[in-house]
Structures are given as C-alpha cells and as structure tokens.
Short mmCIF file of C-alpha atoms (C1' of nucleotides) in Angstrom, two decimals:
data_model
loop_
_atom_site.label_atom_id
_atom_site.label_comp_id
_atom_site.label_asym_id
_atom_site.label_seq_id
_atom_site.Cartn_x
_atom_site.Cartn_y
_atom_site.Cartn_z
CA UNK A 808 175.55 45.25 88.70
CA UNK A 809 174.92 41.29 88.93
CA UNK A 810 172.16 40.12 91.33
CA UNK A 811 174.26 37.17 92.61
CA UNK A 812 177.93 36.39 93.38
CA UNK A 813 180.07 37.40 90.37
CA UNK A 814 182.23 40.45 89.85
CA UNK A 815 182.99 40.38 86.09
CA UNK A 816 181.67 43.00 83.90
CA UNK A 817 179.74 42.38 80.69
CA UNK A 818 180.16 43.58 76.91
CA UNK A 819 176.75 43.84 75.30
CA UNK A 820 176.68 43.12 71.68
CA UNK A 821 173.93 44.25 69.19
CA UNK A 822 172.69 41.00 67.56
CA UNK A 823 169.20 40.64 68.20
CA UNK A 824 166.29 42.54 66.48
CA UNK A 825 163.10 43.29 68.26
CA UNK A 826 160.12 42.67 66.09
CA UNK A 827 158.22 45.82 64.99
CA UNK A 828 154.95 45.29 67.01
CA UNK A 829 156.96 45.14 70.06
CA UNK A 830 158.40 48.53 69.50
CA UNK A 831 154.84 49.85 68.57
CA UNK A 832 153.73 48.60 72.05
CA UNK A 833 156.23 50.25 74.08
CA UNK A 834 158.80 52.04 72.07
CA UNK A 835 161.04 53.81 74.38
CA UNK A 836 160.99 51.61 77.66
CA UNK A 837 163.28 49.01 76.61
CA UNK A 838 166.93 48.82 75.32
CA UNK A 839 166.69 47.09 72.11
CA UNK A 840 170.19 45.97 71.53
CA UNK A 841 170.17 42.75 73.39
CA UNK A 842 167.71 39.83 73.54
CA UNK A 843 165.56 40.27 76.39
CA UNK A 844 166.06 36.86 78.04
CA UNK A 845 169.92 37.38 77.73
CA UNK A 846 169.62 40.68 79.12
CA UNK A 847 167.59 39.12 82.06
CA UNK A 848 169.92 36.26 82.76
CA UNK A 849 172.93 38.60 82.63
CA UNK A 850 171.85 40.59 85.64
CA UNK A 851 172.64 37.43 87.43
CA UNK A 852 175.82 35.83 85.78
CA UNK A 853 177.59 36.60 82.46
CA UNK A 854 176.92 34.47 79.29
CA UNK A 855 179.34 33.71 76.53
CA UNK A 856 178.43 33.88 72.78
CA UNK A 857 177.62 30.16 72.56
CA UNK A 858 175.52 30.12 75.67
CA UNK A 859 173.54 33.12 74.28
CA UNK A 860 172.74 31.29 70.93
CA UNK A 861 171.53 28.19 72.88
CA UNK A 862 169.11 30.33 74.91
CA UNK A 863 168.01 32.36 71.90
CA UNK A 864 167.44 29.35 69.85
CA UNK A 865 164.82 27.81 72.42
CA UNK A 866 162.99 30.60 73.49
CA UNK A 867 160.05 31.66 71.31
CA UNK A 868 158.43 35.12 71.01
CA UNK A 869 154.67 35.22 71.34
CA UNK A 870 152.34 38.19 71.04
CA UNK A 871 149.20 37.94 73.56
CA UNK A 872 145.93 39.73 73.23
CA UNK A 873 144.24 41.43 76.44
CA UNK A 874 142.39 38.77 78.24
CA UNK A 875 143.88 35.99 76.29
CA UNK A 876 144.66 33.15 78.35
CA UNK A 877 148.11 31.28 78.13
CA UNK A 878 146.98 28.52 80.68
CA UNK A 879 143.68 27.05 81.45
CA UNK A 880 142.48 24.97 84.52
CA UNK A 881 142.47 21.25 83.32
CA UNK A 882 145.62 21.47 81.13
CA UNK A 883 149.14 20.91 81.93
CA UNK A 884 151.29 24.13 82.02
CA UNK A 885 153.45 23.56 78.99
CA UNK A 886 155.74 26.54 79.24
CA UNK A 887 157.68 28.89 81.42
CA UNK A 888 156.68 32.33 80.13
CA UNK A 889 158.81 35.56 80.59
CA UNK A 890 157.13 38.66 80.28
CA UNK A 891 158.94 40.97 77.75
CA UNK A 892 156.02 43.52 77.70
CA UNK A 893 152.55 43.70 79.22
CA UNK A 894 151.17 42.33 82.35
CA UNK A 895 149.56 38.87 83.43
CA UNK A 896 147.61 37.49 86.16
CA UNK A 897 147.62 33.92 87.59
CA UNK A 898 144.33 32.98 89.33
CA UNK A 899 142.31 30.11 90.78
CA UNK A 900 138.60 29.62 90.63
CA UNK A 901 136.52 28.65 93.59
CA UNK A 902 133.34 26.44 93.67
CA UNK A 903 131.04 29.43 93.68
CA UNK A 904 132.96 30.62 90.42
CA UNK A 905 134.73 33.47 92.07
CA UNK A 906 138.29 34.15 90.72
CA UNK A 907 141.37 34.73 93.15
CA UNK A 908 144.54 36.32 91.95
CA UNK A 909 147.66 34.52 93.14
CA UNK A 910 150.17 36.59 91.17
CA UNK A 911 150.74 39.22 88.84
CA UNK A 912 153.77 39.44 86.37
CA UNK A 913 154.99 42.33 84.41
CA UNK A 914 157.98 43.15 82.30
CA UNK A 915 161.13 40.90 82.97
CA UNK A 916 159.26 38.46 85.18
CA UNK A 917 158.52 34.73 84.92
CA UNK A 918 155.28 33.18 85.05
CA UNK A 919 154.12 29.62 85.13
CA UNK A 920 152.26 26.92 87.33
CA UNK A 921 155.51 25.49 88.41
CA UNK A 922 153.87 22.43 90.06
CA UNK A 923 152.13 21.62 86.78
CA UNK A 924 154.95 22.36 84.55
CA UNK A 925 157.37 19.77 86.20
CA UNK A 926 154.66 17.24 86.93
CA UNK A 927 152.89 17.22 83.68
CA UNK A 928 149.59 17.20 85.57
CA UNK A 929 146.50 19.33 84.85
CA UNK A 930 146.84 22.71 86.40
CA UNK A 931 144.26 24.05 88.61
CA UNK A 932 144.97 27.62 87.63
CA UNK A 933 144.61 30.23 84.95
CA UNK A 934 146.95 32.66 83.37
CA UNK A 935 145.49 35.62 81.53
CA UNK A 936 146.97 38.73 79.92
CA UNK A 937 145.57 41.74 81.61
CA UNK A 938 147.11 44.10 78.92
CA UNK A 939 148.12 43.38 75.27
CA UNK A 940 151.50 41.51 75.87
CA UNK A 941 154.53 39.84 74.58
CA UNK A 942 156.12 36.90 76.12
CA UNK A 943 159.23 34.59 75.39
CA UNK A 944 158.20 31.14 76.16
CA UNK A 945 160.44 28.07 76.69
CA UNK A 946 159.09 24.55 76.51
CA UNK A 947 159.77 21.82 79.16
CA UNK A 948 162.06 19.70 76.98
CA UNK A 949 163.88 22.94 75.92
CA UNK A 950 164.23 24.29 79.54
CA UNK A 951 165.54 20.77 80.70
CA UNK A 952 167.89 20.85 77.71
CA UNK A 953 169.17 24.27 78.73
CA UNK A 954 169.69 23.20 82.27
CA UNK A 955 171.96 20.43 81.20
CA UNK A 956 173.86 22.42 78.61
CA UNK A 957 174.18 25.53 80.82
CA UNK A 958 174.59 24.54 84.50
CA UNK A 959 174.58 28.22 85.70
CA UNK A 960 170.96 28.17 84.69
CA UNK A 961 170.22 25.88 87.68
CA UNK A 962 171.94 28.67 89.87
CA UNK A 963 170.10 31.35 88.19
CA UNK A 964 166.65 29.92 88.65
CA UNK A 965 167.43 28.78 92.10
CA UNK A 966 168.16 32.39 92.88
CA UNK A 967 164.96 33.60 90.92
CA UNK A 968 162.75 31.33 92.87
CA UNK A 969 164.50 32.02 96.23
CA UNK A 970 163.62 35.57 95.69
CA UNK A 971 159.91 34.83 94.68
CA UNK A 972 159.70 32.53 97.62
CA UNK A 973 160.89 35.54 100.09
CA UNK A 974 158.14 37.55 98.66
CA UNK A 975 155.49 35.13 98.79
CA UNK A 976 156.44 34.33 102.45
CA UNK A 977 156.01 38.02 103.22
CA UNK A 978 152.82 38.01 101.70
CA UNK A 979 151.48 35.05 103.71
CA UNK A 980 152.71 36.65 106.86
CA UNK A 981 150.67 39.69 105.93
CA UNK A 982 147.65 37.60 105.05
CA UNK A 983 147.66 36.11 108.45
CA UNK A 984 148.52 39.07 110.52
CA UNK A 985 147.15 42.24 108.88
CA UNK A 986 143.99 43.95 108.17
CA UNK A 987 142.80 44.53 104.58
CA UNK A 988 143.57 48.18 104.59
CA UNK A 989 147.15 47.52 105.86
CA UNK A 990 147.64 44.97 103.18
CA UNK A 991 146.24 47.19 100.45
CA UNK A 992 148.77 50.04 101.70
CA UNK A 993 151.74 47.84 101.43
CA UNK A 994 150.75 46.47 98.04
CA UNK A 995 150.78 50.16 96.85
CA UNK A 996 154.13 50.43 98.43
CA UNK A 997 155.68 47.32 97.04
CA UNK A 998 153.98 47.52 93.52
CA UNK A 999 153.57 51.25 92.71
CA UNK A 1000 153.43 50.96 89.03
CA UNK A 1001 151.36 47.83 89.03
CA UNK A 1002 148.94 49.50 91.05
CA UNK A 1003 148.41 51.99 88.46
CA UNK A 1004 148.08 49.45 85.60
CA UNK A 1005 145.67 47.05 87.21
CA UNK A 1006 141.93 47.39 87.69
CA UNK A 1007 141.04 47.81 91.31
CA UNK A 1008 139.06 44.72 91.16
CA UNK A 1009 142.09 42.74 90.34
CA UNK A 1010 143.87 44.28 93.23
CA UNK A 1011 140.97 43.22 95.66
CA UNK A 1012 141.01 39.77 94.25
CA UNK A 1013 144.82 39.56 95.07
CA UNK A 1014 144.39 41.03 98.52
CA UNK A 1015 141.55 38.51 99.15
CA UNK A 1016 138.82 41.02 99.58
CA UNK A 1017 135.78 42.01 97.66
CA UNK A 1018 135.92 44.95 95.10
CA UNK A 1019 133.15 46.63 97.30
CA UNK A 1020 135.34 46.49 100.25
CA UNK A 1021 138.42 47.82 98.59
CA UNK A 1022 136.09 50.68 97.26
CA UNK A 1023 135.41 51.33 101.06
CA UNK A 1024 139.03 51.05 102.07
CA UNK A 1025 139.95 53.74 99.37
CA UNK A 1026 137.17 56.06 100.55
CA UNK A 1027 138.27 55.81 104.17
CA UNK A 1028 141.86 56.52 103.18
CA UNK A 1029 140.84 59.60 101.00
CA UNK A 1030 138.81 61.04 103.80
CA UNK A 1031 141.84 61.39 106.20
CA UNK B 1289 163.42 6.55 93.52
CA UNK B 1290 164.84 9.95 92.90
CA UNK B 1291 162.85 13.12 93.27
CA UNK B 1292 164.36 14.60 89.90
CA UNK B 1293 165.63 13.47 86.58
CA UNK B 1294 168.28 10.75 87.11
CA UNK B 1295 167.75 7.02 86.79
CA UNK B 1296 171.05 5.72 88.44
CA UNK B 1297 170.60 3.60 91.60
CA UNK B 1298 172.73 4.26 94.73
CA UNK B 1299 174.93 1.97 96.95
CA UNK B 1300 174.69 2.89 100.62
CA UNK B 1301 177.79 2.75 102.80
CA UNK B 1302 177.86 2.39 106.51
CA UNK B 1303 180.30 5.17 107.42
CA UNK B 1304 178.41 7.59 109.75
CA UNK B 1305 177.56 7.10 113.29
CA UNK B 1306 174.60 8.84 114.72
CA UNK B 1307 175.42 10.30 118.27
CA UNK B 1308 173.80 8.40 121.06
CA UNK B 1309 171.43 11.14 122.30
CA UNK B 1310 169.80 11.08 118.74
CA UNK B 1311 169.04 7.33 119.11
CA UNK B 1312 167.50 8.02 122.64
CA UNK B 1313 165.17 10.82 121.19
CA UNK B 1314 163.85 8.62 118.37
CA UNK B 1315 165.44 5.07 118.34
CA UNK B 1316 163.39 3.36 115.68
CA UNK B 1317 162.39 5.93 113.28
CA UNK B 1318 165.41 6.48 111.21
CA UNK B 1319 167.76 4.27 109.12
CA UNK B 1320 171.23 4.78 111.06
CA UNK B 1321 173.49 3.60 108.32
CA UNK B 1322 173.84 6.88 106.43
CA UNK B 1323 174.53 10.53 107.22
CA UNK B 1324 171.03 12.10 107.28
CA UNK B 1325 171.89 14.76 104.77
CA UNK B 1326 173.44 12.60 102.32
CA UNK B 1327 170.41 10.43 102.77
CA UNK B 1328 168.29 13.56 101.83
CA UNK B 1329 170.34 14.65 98.89
CA UNK B 1330 170.38 11.17 97.51
CA UNK B 1331 166.62 11.34 97.13
CA UNK B 1332 167.35 13.87 94.35
CA UNK B 1333 170.57 12.94 92.78
CA UNK B 1334 173.47 10.40 93.57
CA UNK B 1335 176.65 11.44 95.20
CA UNK B 1336 180.12 9.94 94.98
CA UNK B 1337 182.43 9.33 97.96
CA UNK B 1338 184.26 12.70 97.50
CA UNK B 1339 181.07 14.83 97.41
CA UNK B 1340 179.61 13.13 100.35
CA UNK B 1341 182.87 13.76 102.35
CA UNK B 1342 182.61 17.47 101.31
CA UNK B 1343 179.11 17.72 102.57
CA UNK B 1344 179.65 15.91 105.85
CA UNK B 1345 182.53 18.00 106.59
CA UNK B 1346 180.50 21.35 106.36
CA UNK B 1347 177.35 20.33 108.18
CA UNK B 1348 177.51 20.46 112.01
CA UNK B 1349 175.05 18.64 114.16
CA UNK B 1350 173.45 20.50 116.81
CA UNK B 1351 170.99 19.59 119.61
CA UNK B 1352 168.25 22.01 120.33
CA UNK B 1353 165.94 22.06 123.55
CA UNK B 1354 162.31 22.58 123.42
CA UNK B 1355 161.35 26.33 123.10
CA UNK B 1356 164.94 27.23 122.24
CA UNK B 1357 165.36 29.80 119.45
CA UNK B 1358 167.83 29.24 116.55
CA UNK B 1359 166.98 32.45 115.10
CA UNK B 1360 165.81 35.75 116.72
CA UNK B 1361 164.34 38.95 115.09
CA UNK B 1362 167.23 41.51 114.69
CA UNK B 1363 169.95 39.06 113.90
CA UNK B 1364 171.00 37.89 110.47
CA UNK B 1365 170.02 34.30 109.68
CA UNK B 1366 173.49 32.51 109.86
CA UNK B 1367 172.60 28.84 108.91
CA UNK B 1368 170.53 26.78 106.69
CA UNK B 1369 169.24 24.22 109.18
CA UNK B 1370 168.18 20.52 108.21
CA UNK B 1371 165.83 19.08 110.64
CA UNK B 1372 167.24 15.45 111.57
CA UNK B 1373 164.73 14.98 114.45
CA UNK B 1374 162.11 17.13 116.05
CA UNK B 1375 160.18 20.09 114.86
CA UNK B 1376 160.45 23.77 114.40
CA UNK B 1377 158.13 26.73 113.93
CA UNK B 1378 159.23 30.04 112.02
CA UNK B 1379 157.12 32.87 113.10
CA UNK B 1380 156.84 36.78 113.07
CA UNK B 1381 155.65 39.04 115.75
CA UNK B 1382 153.32 42.03 115.08
CA UNK B 1383 153.16 45.20 116.74
CA UNK B 1384 150.64 44.00 119.42
CA UNK B 1385 152.98 41.27 120.28
CA UNK B 1386 150.95 38.40 118.60
CA UNK B 1387 152.86 35.54 116.99
CA UNK B 1388 152.16 34.49 113.49
CA UNK B 1389 153.35 31.04 112.38
CA UNK B 1390 154.84 31.16 108.84
CA UNK B 1391 156.06 27.60 108.63
CA UNK B 1392 156.64 24.44 110.45
CA UNK B 1393 159.61 22.02 109.54
CA UNK B 1394 159.79 18.46 110.88
CA UNK B 1395 162.20 15.56 109.87
CA UNK B 1396 164.06 15.83 106.75
CA UNK B 1397 163.09 19.45 105.97
CA UNK B 1398 165.00 22.75 105.66
CA UNK B 1399 164.31 25.94 107.69
CA UNK B 1400 165.74 29.15 107.40
CA UNK B 1401 165.05 32.87 106.62
CA UNK B 1402 166.27 32.69 102.95
CA UNK B 1403 166.11 36.27 102.54
CA UNK B 1404 168.09 37.27 105.53
CA UNK B 1405 170.53 34.33 104.96
CA UNK B 1406 171.55 35.71 101.53
CA UNK B 1407 171.36 39.34 102.08
CA UNK B 1408 172.93 39.27 105.64
CA UNK B 1409 170.47 41.77 106.83
CA UNK B 1410 168.58 41.36 110.23
CA UNK B 1411 165.68 38.85 110.08
CA UNK B 1412 162.14 39.96 111.02
CA UNK B 1413 161.43 36.24 112.16
CA UNK B 1414 162.07 33.87 115.03
CA UNK B 1415 162.66 30.08 114.51
CA UNK B 1416 161.97 27.98 117.69
CA UNK B 1417 161.95 24.47 118.41
CA UNK B 1418 158.56 23.21 119.34
CA UNK B 1419 160.01 19.71 120.37
CA UNK B 1420 163.41 18.70 121.59
CA UNK B 1421 165.26 18.56 118.30
CA UNK B 1422 168.42 17.80 116.42
CA UNK B 1423 169.53 19.66 113.27
CA UNK B 1424 172.24 19.71 110.82
CA UNK B 1425 173.33 23.29 110.17
CA UNK B 1426 175.33 24.70 107.37
CA UNK B 1427 177.00 28.04 107.55
CA UNK B 1428 176.62 30.58 104.62
CA UNK B 1429 180.17 30.35 103.54
CA UNK B 1430 180.10 26.68 103.72
CA UNK B 1431 177.01 26.39 101.73
CA UNK B 1432 178.41 28.75 99.00
CA UNK B 1433 181.53 26.55 99.05
CA UNK B 1434 179.50 23.47 98.46
CA UNK B 1435 177.54 25.21 95.72
CA UNK B 1436 180.83 25.71 93.86
CA UNK B 1437 182.40 22.39 94.55
CA UNK B 1438 179.29 20.30 93.76
CA UNK B 1439 177.22 22.05 91.09
CA UNK B 1440 174.41 19.70 91.18
CA UNK B 1441 173.60 21.16 94.51
CA UNK B 1442 172.23 24.28 92.74
CA UNK B 1443 169.75 21.88 90.94
CA UNK B 1444 168.88 20.04 94.14
CA UNK B 1445 168.16 23.28 96.11
CA UNK B 1446 166.33 24.71 93.08
CA UNK B 1447 164.00 21.66 93.09
CA UNK B 1448 163.54 21.93 96.85
CA UNK B 1449 162.63 25.46 96.87
CA UNK B 1450 160.42 24.99 93.75
CA UNK B 1451 158.43 22.46 95.90
CA UNK B 1452 158.23 24.77 98.80
CA UNK B 1453 157.14 27.55 96.52
CA UNK B 1454 154.27 25.34 95.05
CA UNK B 1455 153.24 24.60 98.68
CA UNK B 1456 153.28 28.24 99.70
CA UNK B 1457 151.26 29.24 96.74
CA UNK B 1458 148.64 26.79 97.34
CA UNK B 1459 148.54 28.24 100.99
CA UNK B 1460 148.10 31.66 99.55
CA UNK B 1461 145.27 30.55 97.26
CA UNK B 1462 143.54 28.90 100.33
CA UNK B 1463 144.12 31.96 102.56
CA UNK B 1464 142.53 34.29 99.94
CA UNK B 1465 139.60 31.85 99.07
CA UNK B 1466 138.68 29.73 101.99
CA UNK B 1467 136.90 29.86 105.45
CA UNK B 1468 139.00 29.05 108.52
CA UNK B 1469 137.12 25.75 108.66
CA UNK B 1470 138.13 24.75 105.13
CA UNK B 1471 141.66 25.76 105.81
CA UNK B 1472 141.91 23.71 109.09
CA UNK B 1473 140.49 20.65 107.37
CA UNK B 1474 143.17 20.82 104.57
CA UNK B 1475 145.82 21.53 107.07
CA UNK B 1476 144.56 18.22 108.83
CA UNK B 1477 144.68 16.47 105.24
CA UNK B 1478 147.97 17.80 104.10
CA UNK B 1479 149.97 17.44 107.60
CA UNK B 1480 148.05 14.56 109.48
CA UNK B 1481 151.22 13.71 111.58
CA UNK B 1482 152.02 17.34 112.29
CA UNK B 1483 148.75 18.08 113.44
CA UNK B 1484 149.05 15.51 116.18
CA UNK B 1485 152.35 16.66 117.29
CA UNK B 1486 151.62 20.40 117.48
CA UNK B 1487 149.51 22.19 120.21
CA UNK B 1488 146.21 23.48 118.67
CA UNK B 1489 147.29 27.14 119.42
CA UNK B 1490 150.17 26.77 117.18
CA UNK B 1491 147.94 25.52 114.28
CA UNK B 1492 145.60 28.40 114.96
CA UNK B 1493 148.50 30.77 114.58
CA UNK B 1494 149.36 29.03 111.20
CA UNK B 1495 145.93 29.26 109.92
CA UNK B 1496 145.56 32.85 110.78
CA UNK B 1497 142.84 32.44 113.30
CA UNK B 1498 142.68 32.78 117.19
CA UNK B 1499 142.97 29.79 119.48
CA UNK B 1500 139.41 30.39 120.57
CA UNK B 1501 138.06 30.40 117.21
CA UNK B 1502 140.01 27.08 116.34
CA UNK B 1503 138.30 25.71 119.44
CA UNK B 1504 134.93 26.77 118.01
CA UNK B 1505 135.57 25.21 114.68
CA UNK B 1506 136.62 21.96 116.32
CA UNK B 1507 133.46 21.87 118.38
CA UNK B 1508 131.28 22.41 115.17
CA UNK B 1509 133.22 19.66 113.40
CA UNK B 1510 132.82 17.12 116.24
CA UNK B 1511 129.16 17.98 116.57
CA UNK B 1512 128.32 16.69 113.06
"C1'" DC C 1003 132.58 58.85 67.75
"C1'" DC C 1004 129.07 55.90 69.67
"C1'" DG C 1005 127.23 51.79 72.04
"C1'" DA C 1006 128.19 48.05 74.78
"C1'" DA C 1007 131.01 46.29 78.24
"C1'" DA C 1008 133.65 46.67 82.12
"C1'" DT C 1009 134.63 49.00 86.22
"C1'" DC C 1010 133.79 51.61 90.39
"C1'" DT C 1011 130.89 53.51 94.23
"C1'" DT C 1012 127.44 53.39 97.98
"C1'" DA C 1013 124.73 51.65 101.56
"C1'" DA C 1014 122.10 48.34 104.36
"C1'" DA C 1015 121.81 43.69 106.15
"C1'" DC C 1016 124.23 39.84 107.30
"C1'" DC C 1017 128.14 36.61 108.66
"C1'" DA C 1018 132.78 35.18 109.93
"C1'" DT C 1019 136.12 35.98 112.98
"C1'" DA C 1020 138.26 38.78 116.92
"C1'" DT C 1021 138.18 40.19 121.72
"C1'" DT C 1022 137.69 39.61 126.36
"C1'" DA C 1023 137.35 37.23 130.35
"C1'" DA C 1024 136.57 33.32 132.89
"C1'" DG C 1025 136.93 28.38 134.21
"C1'" DG C 1026 138.78 23.74 133.23
"C1'" DT C 1027 142.29 20.56 131.78
"C1'" DT C 1028 146.50 18.61 130.72
"C1'" DA C 1029 151.56 18.72 130.75
"C1'" DT C 1030 156.17 19.79 132.97
"C1'" DT C 1031 158.91 20.79 136.58
"C1'" DT C 1032 160.31 20.26 141.30
"C1'" DA D 1071 152.62 14.17 144.29
"C1'" DA D 1072 152.21 18.89 144.41
"C1'" DA D 1073 152.81 23.06 142.29
"C1'" DT D 1074 153.22 25.57 138.38
"C1'" DA D 1075 152.85 26.68 133.82
"C1'" DA D 1076 150.82 25.64 129.40
"C1'" DC D 1077 147.08 24.52 127.00
"C1'" DC D 1078 142.12 24.23 125.76
"C1'" DT D 1079 137.08 25.58 125.99
"C1'" DT D 1080 132.93 28.41 126.54
"C1'" DA D 1081 130.33 32.39 125.79
"C1'" DA D 1082 128.95 37.35 125.35
"C1'" DT D 1083 130.00 41.14 122.71
"C1'" DA D 1084 132.39 43.74 119.12
"C1'" DT D 1085 134.50 44.36 114.43
"C1'" DG D 1086 136.07 43.57 109.75
"C1'" DG D 1087 134.32 42.06 105.68
"C1'" DT D 1088 130.68 40.08 102.57
"C1'" DT D 1089 126.48 40.18 100.23
"C1'" DT D 1090 123.07 42.19 97.43
"C1'" DA D 1091 121.32 45.45 94.74
"C1'" DA D 1092 121.42 49.55 92.49
"C1'" DG D 1093 123.38 53.70 90.01
"C1'" DA D 1094 127.27 56.32 88.18
"C1'" DT D 1095 131.47 56.40 85.61
"C1'" DT D 1096 135.04 54.82 82.67
"C1'" DT D 1097 137.11 52.10 78.94
"C1'" DC D 1098 137.03 49.35 74.69
"C1'" DG D 1099 135.60 47.55 70.30
"C1'" DG D 1100 133.65 48.61 65.99
#
DNA sequence: CCGAAATCTTAAACCATATTAAGGTTATTT
DNA sequence: AAATAACCTTAATATGGTTTAAGATTTCGG
C-alpha cells in the first residue's frame, strides 16, 4: 500500500471538496473524498490531521488553459506544481528556435525546474499545459516551511526524486545506446496512456527526433 | 559554507586516521583531520559528536583496484559507495556487447544503482574503477538505520540527489538538442579535470558516440 | 457548423555519425 | 628493456536521421 517503508494502514476522512470545474473536466477518474496532495503523500507515509491541515493550507489550486505557460525562460521557477488533472510538458529552446521536450507530467506527478526553484536563478526552460489542466502549487517559502514542520516530507521528496532520477537515468542510457525506433517503442511501452494523449510531434521532440522521422518510423512499424 | 539552509559554523576535531595506503595514493590532495564522509555531510549541515560516531561506525573503507567491478549486471546493488579517492564509471552493455557509460564518479561523489539498491532487484548495470580507488561504502540496512537515527540525512540525500537530477536533466537536454561536437565541448567545460583523467574512449562512450568519431571531432577542433 | 490553425505524412537530397579495417602510439606488466 | 595490452587515429563506405517543401488530415475556437 505504501511506496516506502511503513506498514501502518490509513483511515481516509471526507473533508476536502473539489471545485466544480474539476469534476467537469474529469468527473469519474478521481476519488473525491480526499485532498489530492494528501492522497499523494499518503501513498508514501501516513499523515495525521494536523499535518494534513498544514499541507492543505499551503497548496493553492490553479486552473491552467491549454497552451498556457506556468514557467518561462528567463524567470525563476517560483512553484513546485503537482498535477491534479491534465498534462504538462517541460522544454528548452535551442538557438535555432527548436523546442526540445525534457519531461511530461500528467496526473499525480510533480513538475518544476528544480535547479531554478532552489537557486532562485532564471530558468532556461518552459513549462506548458498540453491539455486544460488543474494543478496544486506550492511556493518556495511554503515548501521550505513544510519541510521544517513535517520532517517526513524530506523523506517523501527524497524518494520521489530518487524514482525520477532512476527513470531519467534509464532514458539517458536509451539515448546513448538505442536507435530512434527502439526509443519510440519503449516510450509506447512505458507511457501507454500518455502516448495517446500527446500529439506525435511532442513525442518526437521528447525522443530527440524530427516529427517527419517519427512519421517514417510509424509507417515502417505499421508495415510489418 | 553550507550547501543548504543552515548558518551555524562547525568546529572540526582530529579523531579519524586515514590508512597509510590512502596517503600513498594521493598524499597532498586531502585534509586528513576528519573522516571524509563527515566532511562531506558537513558541507550540507553540521553534525554533533554522537551523529558522527553513528555514521563512522556504519561506513566501511574499501580499496579497489583499477578495472575492478564493485557492481555487476545480474546482482543487486548492495551498497551506496562514496568515492574517497580515485574514479569510477557506471555503464550498461547492449545486446551487441557495446558498453555505454552512464556516469562517472570521482572524489566526494556517490555512486550506486539507486533503483536496484532500494528494490533489491538485479541491476542491469556495472560499476568499475577506472583508477585505483578508495571508497567508503554503506550497506542498505545501515543506511536505512542512519536515515532513522539521523533524520537530517533524509534532507541531505534529498539535496544531493536533487543536484544530480538537475545535472542529468541538462545532459538529456544536450543529448536531444546538440551535435556530438557541442556535447564534447560542454563535457570539457563541465568536467575539466575528469577529461584529463579519463581515456578518450570512455568519454566517447559517455557522449554516446564511437571513439573513432570522437577522434575526428578532436582533429576538427585542433585544426581551427 | 465553419474556417483557421494545428497536426500528420511523403519523398528527395543531404548531413552527422557508425562501421570496418588497418596502422601507430602510449601505458603496463614482466 | 622487452613484450603485451590498451589506447588513439585515419580513411573509405554505409546508415540513421535531418531538411525542405508540399499536400492531406484532423482539431479547435468562434
């Protein structure tokens, strides 16, 4: 039940009300009895009532339109964003103006430019909603406060980022050792639902190839 | 002075004696008054005497020969290794038998297959000493004990891995957006000392190119 | 429901990098 | 110091992937 090292079981309480527009966006997909962030944290370790209140008070809900940016190159990354609903991409732009997708984040995932967030320096990256989305965002001072008042959050975020690190490392290994076709096939395998939600051009950008070449790969694959 | 959020200053005590062979390997490079791991941790947060003893009791020093493996594909990764002296590479092997370097780790860096370490599952990776080296290694049960008895270690390792994550993310961005020449130049810039210690073939493998092509890149660069 | 915008596909020419094979140089071991 | 192993370079050929340009299809906003 828990993603890390704790056997105790949890009793969920009905306390938090999801705004209407959230239900409209995706009415059936989510259990509406708990605050999404608490639900997320409790997949790692249990939280008591006081801790839950601390978290809820410092996370603010925000609705994001398709194509809206929540981080722009040149600005510091001010928030950690937890995706309640929808999907985002984080990308960099090279000198020719071409975008390169570094990461996608859908429901129950975090997205932020971690380096810029902690250093306060201008980011080199963009984060854009690829679907109409809802996030819970936490400001730096609030997250730091939460780390101090709920020490197990250090543990939880350590585990979260360890898992992201492992994924990223596998991606690097793939990038330096496989052909584009192999990378595309493992993307489909690793992110089957994402691959249906995203335009192919976005997937191509993530794989480090042109949309044209992905098109060719898809043709080759379908002809077998 | 500290790498994270704490202003207090530290008083170093002379308590730990480095074995002779370590001084032989690299006599002048390191301050010999403190245990290397404590020194490392205290660049993040200060440790009291009791905490230092806990850490020292659970880290074991190990001397590794050049080309010796400290992790092999098919075995679980049993230790977190902190490099006191020397240099390691972590690599995967593809179906053709070609090795692909994922990461190097020199003095004061950690190296482990984090996924395999936590899951206990067989690793797909190798970790090999590229120089005669000395490490301090911590077993899983000891590290988990330390996490429980010294909670700030959660914080410290969270920050360590956040930094590694940011580096890795930059590498992914480079891989999907730059030519091999650009990647080689930024490798030289980012790791100037490593680039002198490593054989070019190892650097090529890290960059995801063949040694022959790196050779051509170096020729092109020298002809300008 | 329409028009505009975004997305997907095809194909030819071109470029970056791999492969193969060979010879030359530098370290390590004995 | 010699022998061996590891490492580096060169060059010809082959391949994976890009570029460009154009047309076809789908999606979205009004």
